[in-house]
CSV table of C-alpha atoms in Angstrom, one decimal:
chain,number,residue,atom,x,y,z
A,736,UNK,CA,29.6,-138.0,146.6
A,737,UNK,CA,32.1,-138.9,143.9
A,738,UNK,CA,34.8,-136.4,142.8
A,739,UNK,CA,33.0,-136.1,139.3
A,740,UNK,CA,29.9,-134.8,140.8
A,741,UNK,CA,31.4,-132.2,142.9
A,742,UNK,CA,33.0,-130.4,139.5
A,743,UNK,CA,29.9,-131.0,137.2
A,744,UNK,CA,28.0,-127.6,137.4
A,745,UNK,CA,24.5,-128.0,138.3
A,746,UNK,CA,21.9,-126.9,135.4
A,747,UNK,CA,19.8,-123.9,136.6
A,748,UNK,CA,16.1,-124.1,135.5
A,749,UNK,CA,14.7,-121.4,133.3
A,750,UNK,CA,14.6,-118.0,134.8
A,751,UNK,CA,11.6,-116.4,136.5
A,752,UNK,CA,11.3,-113.8,133.5
A,753,UNK,CA,11.0,-116.7,130.8
A,754,UNK,CA,8.5,-118.4,133.0
A,755,UNK,CA,6.1,-115.0,133.4
A,756,UNK,CA,6.7,-114.6,129.3
A,757,UNK,CA,5.6,-118.0,128.4
A,758,UNK,CA,2.6,-117.6,131.1
A,759,UNK,CA,1.6,-114.4,129.4
A,760,UNK,CA,2.0,-115.8,126.1
A,761,UNK,CA,-0.2,-118.8,126.8
A,762,UNK,CA,-2.8,-116.7,128.6
A,763,UNK,CA,-3.2,-114.1,125.7
A,764,UNK,CA,-3.3,-117.2,123.3
A,765,UNK,CA,-6.2,-118.4,125.5
A,766,UNK,CA,-8.0,-115.2,125.6
A,767,UNK,CA,-7.6,-114.9,121.8
A,768,UNK,CA,-9.1,-118.2,120.8
A,769,UNK,CA,-11.8,-117.5,123.2
A,770,UNK,CA,-12.8,-114.1,121.4
A,771,UNK,CA,-12.8,-115.6,118.2
A,772,UNK,CA,-14.7,-118.9,119.0
A,773,UNK,CA,-17.3,-116.5,120.7
A,774,UNK,CA,-17.6,-114.0,117.9
A,775,UNK,CA,-17.8,-117.2,115.5
A,776,UNK,CA,-20.5,-118.8,117.7
A,777,UNK,CA,-22.5,-115.5,117.9
A,778,UNK,CA,-22.6,-115.2,114.1
A,779,UNK,CA,-24.3,-118.5,113.8
A,780,UNK,CA,-27.8,-117.7,114.9
A,781,UNK,CA,-30.7,-119.6,113.6
A,782,UNK,CA,-33.4,-117.8,111.4
A,783,UNK,CA,-35.9,-118.0,114.4
A,784,UNK,CA,-33.5,-116.0,116.7
A,785,UNK,CA,-33.0,-113.5,113.8
A,786,UNK,CA,-36.7,-113.0,113.2
A,787,UNK,CA,-37.1,-112.6,116.9
A,788,UNK,CA,-34.4,-109.7,116.9
A,789,UNK,CA,-35.8,-108.0,113.9
A,790,UNK,CA,-39.3,-106.9,114.7
A,791,UNK,CA,-41.5,-106.5,111.4
A,792,UNK,CA,-43.2,-103.5,110.4
A,793,UNK,CA,-47.0,-103.4,110.1
A,794,UNK,CA,-46.9,-102.8,106.5
A,795,UNK,CA,-44.0,-105.4,106.0
A,796,UNK,CA,-46.6,-108.2,106.2
A,797,UNK,CA,-48.3,-107.3,103.1
A,798,UNK,CA,-45.1,-106.8,101.1
A,799,UNK,CA,-43.7,-110.0,102.2
A,800,UNK,CA,-46.9,-112.0,101.3
A,801,UNK,CA,-46.7,-110.2,97.9
A,802,UNK,CA,-43.3,-111.1,97.5
A,803,UNK,CA,-43.2,-114.8,98.5
A,804,UNK,CA,-46.7,-115.8,97.5
A,805,UNK,CA,-49.5,-116.8,99.8
A,806,UNK,CA,-47.8,-119.8,101.3
A,807,UNK,CA,-44.9,-118.8,103.6
A,808,UNK,CA,-43.6,-121.0,106.2
A,809,UNK,CA,-44.7,-118.6,109.0
A,810,UNK,CA,-48.4,-118.8,108.0
A,811,UNK,CA,-48.7,-122.2,110.0
A,812,UNK,CA,-51.7,-122.5,112.7
A,813,UNK,CA,-50.9,-123.7,116.0
A,814,UNK,CA,-53.7,-126.1,117.5
A,815,UNK,CA,-53.3,-126.9,121.1
A,816,UNK,CA,-54.5,-130.8,121.6
A,817,UNK,CA,-56.1,-132.1,124.9
A,818,UNK,CA,-53.8,-133.6,127.4
A,819,UNK,CA,-53.1,-137.2,126.8
A,820,UNK,CA,-53.1,-139.5,129.9
A,821,UNK,CA,-52.7,-143.1,129.6
A,822,UNK,CA,-50.8,-146.0,131.2
A,823,UNK,CA,-47.6,-147.3,129.5
A,824,UNK,CA,-47.4,-150.7,127.6
A,825,UNK,CA,-44.4,-151.8,130.3
A,826,UNK,CA,-44.6,-151.4,133.1
A,827,UNK,CA,-48.6,-151.1,133.0
A,828,UNK,CA,-48.5,-149.4,136.6
A,829,UNK,CA,-46.7,-146.2,135.0
A,830,UNK,CA,-48.7,-143.4,133.8
A,831,UNK,CA,-47.9,-141.0,131.4
A,832,UNK,CA,-49.3,-137.3,130.7
A,833,UNK,CA,-48.6,-135.6,127.3
A,834,UNK,CA,-49.7,-132.4,126.4
A,835,UNK,CA,-48.9,-131.4,122.7
A,836,UNK,CA,-49.7,-128.8,120.2
A,837,UNK,CA,-49.7,-129.2,116.4
A,838,UNK,CA,-48.1,-126.7,113.8
A,839,UNK,CA,-50.3,-127.0,110.7
A,840,UNK,CA,-49.6,-125.8,107.1
A,841,UNK,CA,-52.9,-124.0,107.0
A,842,UNK,CA,-56.4,-123.9,109.2
A,843,UNK,CA,-57.8,-127.2,109.0
A,844,UNK,CA,-61.2,-129.0,110.5
A,845,UNK,CA,-61.2,-129.9,114.1
A,846,UNK,CA,-61.9,-133.4,112.8
A,847,UNK,CA,-58.2,-133.6,111.7
A,848,UNK,CA,-57.0,-132.5,115.0
A,849,UNK,CA,-59.0,-135.1,116.8
A,850,UNK,CA,-58.2,-138.0,114.6
A,851,UNK,CA,-54.3,-137.1,115.2
A,852,UNK,CA,-55.0,-136.9,118.9
A,853,UNK,CA,-56.6,-140.3,118.9
A,854,UNK,CA,-53.6,-141.7,116.9
A,855,UNK,CA,-51.0,-140.3,119.2
A,856,UNK,CA,-53.1,-141.7,122.3
A,857,UNK,CA,-53.1,-145.0,120.6
A,858,UNK,CA,-49.3,-144.9,120.1
A,859,UNK,CA,-48.6,-143.7,123.7
A,860,UNK,CA,-50.1,-146.8,125.2
A,861,UNK,CA,-47.9,-149.0,123.4
A,862,UNK,CA,-44.7,-147.1,124.5
A,863,UNK,CA,-42.5,-149.0,127.1
A,864,UNK,CA,-40.3,-147.1,129.7
A,865,UNK,CA,-36.9,-147.9,128.3
A,866,UNK,CA,-38.1,-146.0,124.9
A,867,UNK,CA,-38.6,-142.8,126.5
A,868,UNK,CA,-35.4,-142.9,129.1
A,869,UNK,CA,-32.7,-140.5,128.1
A,870,UNK,CA,-32.2,-137.3,125.8
A,871,UNK,CA,-31.8,-139.6,122.6
A,872,UNK,CA,-34.9,-141.5,123.5
A,873,UNK,CA,-36.8,-138.4,123.6
A,874,UNK,CA,-35.7,-137.1,120.6
A,875,UNK,CA,-36.6,-140.5,118.9
A,876,UNK,CA,-40.3,-140.1,120.8
A,877,UNK,CA,-40.6,-136.8,119.1
A,878,UNK,CA,-39.4,-137.6,115.8
A,879,UNK,CA,-42.0,-140.8,116.3
A,880,UNK,CA,-44.9,-138.3,117.1
A,881,UNK,CA,-43.9,-136.0,114.1
A,882,UNK,CA,-43.9,-138.9,111.7
A,883,UNK,CA,-47.4,-140.5,113.0
A,884,UNK,CA,-48.9,-136.8,113.1
A,885,UNK,CA,-47.9,-136.1,109.4
A,886,UNK,CA,-49.3,-139.6,108.0
A,887,UNK,CA,-52.4,-139.4,109.9
A,888,UNK,CA,-52.9,-135.9,108.8
A,889,UNK,CA,-52.1,-136.4,105.2
A,890,UNK,CA,-48.9,-134.0,105.5
A,891,UNK,CA,-51.1,-131.1,107.1
A,892,UNK,CA,-49.1,-131.4,110.4
A,893,UNK,CA,-45.5,-130.0,109.8
A,894,UNK,CA,-44.6,-130.3,113.5
A,895,UNK,CA,-45.8,-131.8,116.8
A,896,UNK,CA,-44.7,-129.6,119.9
A,897,UNK,CA,-44.4,-131.4,123.3
A,898,UNK,CA,-45.2,-129.0,125.9
A,899,UNK,CA,-45.6,-130.9,129.0
A,900,UNK,CA,-44.4,-134.8,129.2
A,901,UNK,CA,-44.7,-136.3,132.7
A,902,UNK,CA,-44.3,-139.9,134.2
A,903,UNK,CA,-46.0,-141.2,137.3
């Protein structure tokens, strides 16, 4: 060693008290941010969740219908369609089973549900496996089913609910 290194004082690191203080400060900041983000996300509930939490009173249905008119969004009708079982366009050895329900704006004839069912069956037979692989592809499939059902029913179908989707 040189003579200069012997006379230079060694720099001490931060003391243990300073390190614990910084750790305590960082931990409290993380807890505070977690609490704030949790309270923010809890405040963002959808109307469906809020409606499920607040149970309607029996006489409130008459008041609501009188205030909002006869056509409310909650007045939809749910129609269960028979299961669709078909083979895909490619590969033709793969089969699909799709069970769906339709949300209608008002009660409709059984003929409408049958037309939508046949149209969805024809659409499913044109699918290829790469069109339904993954989350975004599933979302595109649901959007396509919603659009086809709305077109076939002249706008009476508001949504197609996929209950079961199986591939074999």
